[in-house]
Structures are given as structure tokens and as C-alpha cells.
Amino acid sequence: MSTTADLNSTSSPSHVARSAGPFCARLRAATSGRRFRPSWPGLAVALAVAAGCIQLGHWQHAKADRKLAAQAALDVRRGDAPVTLGSAPVDADAVHARPVVVRGHFDPARQFLVDNRIHREQAGYHVVTPLVIDGGDTRVLIDRGWIPANARHDDIPQVATPTTPMTLHGTAVMPGSRFFTLGPEADGWQPVWQNLDLARFARLAGHPVQPVVVQLAPDAPAGFARDWPRPDERVERHLYYAWQWYGFAASAGLIWFALAWKRP
């Protein structure tokens, strides 16, 4: 009974008034002798800054939404029946993120390493090897996973590649087409690439190439470390940045309001 009374007394109007009293006193002290004289050019600047921050917040939120949607699509497609890749070109959009099966033999002469790939905070490479698909001359790139870099960066690791026919399974993905490069890529064939550039490989290979890359499944043979990142990885970071930008937008308005109180 006394507990209920205490709660009622705590939330009573008189108690709220007593709690708000110190805040109102500080507000009166801060504005004492001042008048609200807003700067309209300052308001325009504050609104422009706030609008820009809100747009950046929306941009970060949209990135988070895209990652979540990509992960949802991947989760759904992982349950689909595997698609068998043959020599005939496939529709990249139709097989993207779906499990695939392909049979053929590796072409070590056109194997390359993709530089600057991190696995468990260690630098290394992804090993990408074209597979000659049975029944024709078409290739499909197989991302066989990650290997560590040697102590000297110019000491390129040697990779063992079987050439016997085998059946592989994994996930079909469409690699990006916009890359950040530290310098122009050489025109000729190079054993180390900065990015997994499917269009570049198709241009240099001289053979038909499927428009997707197969990320080798963890239990498939002839692979290395295969801890493939999730599309929604670090989505919380984008949401944090979004709310940070929204906070900056609110701060711009509050700063303008505070500076509008001026002494006569």
C-alpha cells in the first residue's frame, strides 16, 4: 500500500513541477537579459546543413537496406535446387546467389591471384582459377578461397592446382564492375590482379566465359580458406552512421536557436 502511494506521489503534478523547477531556473538564467533575435541568413545556413546531413543519413540507411535485402535474397536462393553450369551462356541475374554445380578441369595457365584480401586480420590473396567446362571451350572462374601472403610482397605464393576432371559446387555471384585501383592495370596477362575483373578476364582469355564467378563451397575439393562474407556484414555500422548524420542535422538547428538569443 505504501509502495503505491510512493509511486503516486512521485508522479504527481507537484513532483513534476519540483523536478522541472531547476531546469526552468537554469533556462531563465541563460536567457536573462537576452532577446530572441534570429539571424535569417544563419537560419538558411542551418537549414542547408541540416538538409545535407539528412540526405547523408538517408544514404547510409539505404545502404543498410540494400545489404539486408541482398542477404534476404541470398538466404532464399540458397534453398533452391543447384543449377548445372554448361557450355551455354547463363543469365547472370537468374543464377546470381544460387547454388551451382559444374564439371570440368582447371586451366592453370590463366590462374591469377587477387591482391589485398584480408582473412582474420591477415593479408593475402584470393586464388581464382578458370575451369574449362566439359562439353566445350567455355570457362567459368572459380574463386577457390584465400591464401596468406609471403613476408615479401613481391614474393608471389605458388599455388598447387590439379588438372584432373572434377565436379565442383558453390555459389554463383556477379563480381563488381567498379573498382578502386592503385594504378593502371597492365594490358598483358599478370599473375596478380588488384580486383576480380570478369570483363578484363573475358577480354584476355580468348575463350567464351560464363558471366558469373563461382565461390567454391567450403566442402568442395581444391580450395583454400573459404569464409565468404555475408552481404549484411557490418550493416549496424551504416545504421550508426545514419543516426549520427541525423544527430548532426538536429545539432545544426539547436546551434542556430542558441545563437539567436542575443543581448540588446
Coordinates of C-alpha atoms in Angstrom, one line a residue:
M1 CA 0.0 0.0 0.0
S2 CA 2.8 2.4 0.9
T3 CA 4.6 1.5 -2.4
T4 CA 1.6 2.5 -4.4
A5 CA 1.4 5.8 -2.5
D6 CA 5.0 6.4 -3.1
L7 CA 4.6 5.9 -6.8
N8 CA 1.6 8.1 -7.0
S9 CA 3.5 10.8 -5.1
T10 CA 6.5 10.5 -7.3
S11 CA 4.4 11.0 -10.5
S12 CA 2.1 13.7 -9.0
P13 CA 1.9 17.1 -10.7
S14 CA 3.6 18.8 -7.7
H15 CA 6.6 16.4 -8.0
V16 CA 6.9 17.1 -11.8
A17 CA 6.8 20.8 -11.1
R18 CA 9.6 20.5 -8.5
S19 CA 11.7 18.5 -10.9
A20 CA 11.2 20.9 -13.7
G21 CA 11.9 23.9 -11.5
P22 CA 15.8 23.7 -11.6
F23 CA 15.7 23.3 -15.4
C24 CA 13.5 26.3 -15.8
A25 CA 15.7 28.3 -13.4
R26 CA 18.8 27.4 -15.5
L27 CA 16.9 28.3 -18.7
R28 CA 15.9 31.7 -17.3
A29 CA 19.5 32.3 -16.1
A30 CA 20.8 31.5 -19.5
T31 CA 18.4 33.8 -21.3
S32 CA 18.3 36.5 -18.7
G33 CA 18.9 39.9 -20.3
R34 CA 18.8 38.3 -23.8
R35 CA 16.2 38.6 -26.5
F36 CA 15.4 36.1 -29.2
R37 CA 16.7 37.8 -32.4
P38 CA 17.2 35.2 -35.0
S39 CA 19.5 35.6 -37.9
W40 CA 17.6 34.7 -41.1
P41 CA 20.8 34.1 -43.2
G42 CA 22.0 31.9 -40.3
L43 CA 18.7 30.0 -40.5
A44 CA 19.3 29.5 -44.2
V45 CA 22.7 28.1 -43.5
A46 CA 21.4 25.9 -40.7
L47 CA 18.7 24.5 -42.9
A48 CA 21.1 23.8 -45.7
V49 CA 23.5 22.0 -43.3
A50 CA 20.6 20.1 -41.8
A51 CA 19.2 19.1 -45.2
G52 CA 22.7 17.8 -46.3
C53 CA 23.1 15.8 -43.1
I54 CA 19.6 14.3 -43.5
Q55 CA 20.4 13.3 -47.1
L56 CA 23.7 11.6 -45.9
G57 CA 21.7 9.8 -43.2
H58 CA 19.2 8.6 -45.8
W59 CA 22.1 7.4 -48.0
Q60 CA 23.6 5.4 -45.1
H61 CA 20.2 4.0 -44.2
A62 CA 19.6 3.0 -47.9
K63 CA 22.9 1.1 -47.9
A64 CA 21.9 -0.8 -44.9
D65 CA 18.5 -1.6 -46.5
R66 CA 20.3 -2.8 -49.7
K67 CA 22.6 -5.1 -47.7
L68 CA 19.7 -6.6 -45.7
A69 CA 17.7 -7.1 -49.0
A70 CA 20.8 -8.8 -50.6
Q71 CA 21.2 -11.1 -47.6
A72 CA 17.5 -12.0 -47.6
A73 CA 17.6 -12.9 -51.3
L74 CA 20.7 -15.0 -50.7
D75 CA 19.1 -16.8 -47.8
V76 CA 16.1 -17.6 -50.0
R77 CA 18.1 -18.7 -53.1
R78 CA 20.4 -20.9 -51.1
G79 CA 17.5 -23.2 -50.6
D80 CA 17.0 -23.6 -54.4
A81 CA 18.0 -26.7 -56.3
P82 CA 21.6 -26.4 -57.7
V83 CA 21.9 -25.0 -61.3
T84 CA 24.2 -27.1 -63.5
L85 CA 26.5 -24.8 -65.5
G86 CA 27.3 -26.0 -69.0
S87 CA 28.9 -24.5 -72.0
A88 CA 25.9 -22.4 -73.0
P89 CA 25.9 -18.9 -71.5
V90 CA 23.7 -18.4 -68.5
D91 CA 21.6 -15.5 -67.4
A92 CA 23.7 -13.9 -64.7
D93 CA 20.8 -12.3 -62.9
A94 CA 18.9 -15.6 -62.9
V95 CA 21.7 -17.6 -61.3
H96 CA 23.1 -14.9 -59.0
A97 CA 23.4 -16.1 -55.4
R98 CA 22.1 -19.6 -56.3
P99 CA 24.0 -22.9 -55.7
V100 CA 25.6 -24.2 -58.8
V101 CA 27.3 -27.4 -59.9
V102 CA 29.9 -27.6 -62.7
R103 CA 32.2 -30.3 -64.1
G104 CA 35.4 -29.7 -65.9
H105 CA 39.2 -29.3 -65.4
F106 CA 41.2 -26.3 -64.3
D107 CA 43.3 -24.2 -66.7
P108 CA 46.3 -23.3 -64.5
A109 CA 47.9 -21.1 -67.3
R110 CA 45.2 -18.5 -66.8
Q111 CA 45.1 -18.6 -63.0
F112 CA 45.6 -15.4 -61.1
L113 CA 45.7 -14.1 -57.5
V114 CA 43.5 -11.2 -56.4
D115 CA 45.6 -9.0 -54.1
N116 CA 44.8 -7.3 -50.8
R117 CA 42.3 -9.7 -49.4
I118 CA 42.1 -9.9 -45.6
H119 CA 41.2 -13.1 -43.7
R120 CA 41.2 -12.9 -39.9
E121 CA 43.2 -9.7 -39.9
Q122 CA 45.9 -11.2 -42.1
A123 CA 46.8 -10.0 -45.6
G124 CA 46.7 -12.4 -48.5
Y125 CA 45.2 -13.3 -51.9
H126 CA 42.1 -15.0 -53.4
V127 CA 43.0 -17.7 -55.8
V128 CA 40.9 -17.5 -59.0
T129 CA 41.3 -20.3 -61.5
P130 CA 39.3 -20.8 -64.7
L131 CA 37.6 -24.1 -65.1
V132 CA 37.2 -25.5 -68.7
I133 CA 33.6 -26.8 -68.6
D134 CA 33.1 -30.3 -70.0
G135 CA 31.5 -30.4 -73.4
G136 CA 33.0 -27.3 -74.9
D137 CA 35.6 -24.5 -74.6
T138 CA 33.7 -22.2 -72.2
R139 CA 35.4 -21.2 -69.0
V140 CA 33.9 -20.2 -65.6
L141 CA 36.0 -18.5 -63.0
I142 CA 36.3 -20.4 -59.7
D143 CA 37.2 -18.4 -56.6
R144 CA 39.0 -21.1 -54.6
G145 CA 39.4 -19.0 -51.5
W146 CA 42.1 -17.2 -49.5
I147 CA 45.8 -17.9 -49.1
P148 CA 48.3 -15.9 -46.9
A149 CA 50.8 -13.5 -48.5
N150 CA 54.5 -14.2 -48.1
A151 CA 56.7 -11.9 -45.9
R152 CA 57.9 -10.1 -49.1
H153 CA 55.1 -8.7 -51.2
D154 CA 57.0 -9.3 -54.4
D155 CA 57.4 -13.0 -53.5
I156 CA 54.3 -14.4 -55.1
P157 CA 52.9 -17.6 -53.5
Q158 CA 53.0 -20.8 -55.5
V159 CA 49.6 -22.4 -55.7
A160 CA 49.0 -26.1 -56.4
T161 CA 46.3 -26.7 -59.0
P162 CA 45.0 -30.1 -60.0
T163 CA 44.3 -30.7 -63.7
T164 CA 42.2 -33.9 -63.5
P165 CA 38.5 -33.6 -64.2
M166 CA 36.4 -32.9 -61.2
T167 CA 32.9 -31.8 -60.2
L168 CA 32.7 -28.6 -58.1
H169 CA 29.9 -26.9 -56.3
G170 CA 29.5 -23.4 -54.9
T171 CA 27.5 -20.2 -55.2
A172 CA 27.3 -18.1 -58.3
V173 CA 28.0 -14.4 -57.8
M174 CA 28.3 -11.4 -60.0
P175 CA 31.5 -9.5 -59.1
G176 CA 31.5 -5.7 -59.1
S177 CA 32.4 -3.7 -62.1
R178 CA 33.6 -0.5 -60.4
F179 CA 37.0 -0.8 -58.8
F180 CA 39.5 1.3 -56.9
T181 CA 42.9 0.7 -58.3
L182 CA 46.3 1.9 -57.1
G183 CA 47.4 2.4 -60.7
P184 CA 46.6 1.3 -64.2
E185 CA 46.4 -2.4 -64.8
A186 CA 48.9 -3.8 -67.3
D187 CA 47.4 -4.8 -70.7
G188 CA 49.0 -8.2 -70.8
W189 CA 48.5 -11.2 -68.6
Q190 CA 49.6 -10.7 -65.0
P191 CA 49.7 -13.3 -62.2
V192 CA 48.4 -10.8 -59.6
W193 CA 45.4 -8.6 -60.1
Q194 CA 44.1 -5.8 -57.9
N195 CA 40.5 -6.8 -58.5
L196 CA 38.4 -9.7 -59.7
D197 CA 37.6 -8.1 -63.0
L198 CA 35.5 -10.5 -65.0
A199 CA 35.3 -8.2 -68.1
R200 CA 39.1 -8.0 -68.2
F201 CA 39.5 -11.8 -67.9
A202 CA 37.0 -12.3 -70.8
R203 CA 38.9 -9.8 -72.9
L204 CA 42.3 -11.5 -72.3
A205 CA 41.2 -15.1 -72.2
G206 CA 40.4 -15.6 -75.8
H207 CA 37.6 -18.1 -74.9
P208 CA 33.9 -17.9 -74.0
V209 CA 33.4 -17.1 -70.3
Q210 CA 30.3 -17.5 -68.2
P211 CA 29.2 -14.1 -66.8
V212 CA 29.4 -15.3 -63.1
V213 CA 32.1 -16.3 -60.7
V214 CA 31.7 -19.5 -58.6
Q215 CA 32.6 -19.1 -54.9
L216 CA 33.8 -22.6 -54.1
A217 CA 31.8 -24.3 -51.3
P218 CA 33.7 -25.0 -48.0
D219 CA 33.4 -28.7 -48.5
A220 CA 34.3 -28.7 -52.2
P221 CA 37.8 -30.0 -53.3
A222 CA 40.8 -28.0 -54.5
G223 CA 40.0 -25.0 -52.3
F224 CA 41.6 -22.9 -49.6
A225 CA 40.2 -20.8 -46.8
R226 CA 36.6 -20.0 -47.7
D227 CA 35.0 -17.8 -45.1
W228 CA 32.8 -15.9 -47.6
P229 CA 31.5 -12.6 -46.2
R230 CA 27.8 -12.1 -45.7
P231 CA 26.1 -9.3 -47.7
D232 CA 24.7 -7.9 -44.5
E233 CA 28.1 -7.8 -42.8
R234 CA 28.6 -4.6 -40.7
V235 CA 25.1 -3.4 -41.5
E236 CA 25.0 -2.0 -38.0
R237 CA 27.8 0.4 -38.9
H238 CA 25.6 2.0 -41.7
L239 CA 22.7 2.4 -39.3
Y240 CA 25.0 4.0 -36.7
Y241 CA 26.3 6.4 -39.3
A242 CA 22.8 7.2 -40.4
W243 CA 21.7 8.2 -36.9
Q244 CA 25.0 10.1 -36.5
W245 CA 24.1 12.3 -39.5
Y246 CA 20.6 12.8 -38.2
G247 CA 22.1 14.0 -35.0
F248 CA 24.3 16.5 -36.8
A249 CA 21.1 17.8 -38.6
A250 CA 19.4 18.3 -35.2
S251 CA 22.6 20.0 -33.8
A252 CA 22.6 22.5 -36.7
G253 CA 19.1 23.6 -35.7
L254 CA 19.9 23.7 -32.0
I255 CA 23.1 25.8 -32.6
W256 CA 21.1 28.3 -34.7
F257 CA 18.5 28.5 -31.9
A258 CA 21.1 29.0 -29.2
L259 CA 22.9 31.8 -31.1
A260 CA 19.6 33.6 -31.7
W261 CA 19.4 34.6 -28.1
K262 CA 21.4 37.9 -28.0
R263 CA 21.9 40.7 -25.6
P264 CA 20.3 44.0 -26.5

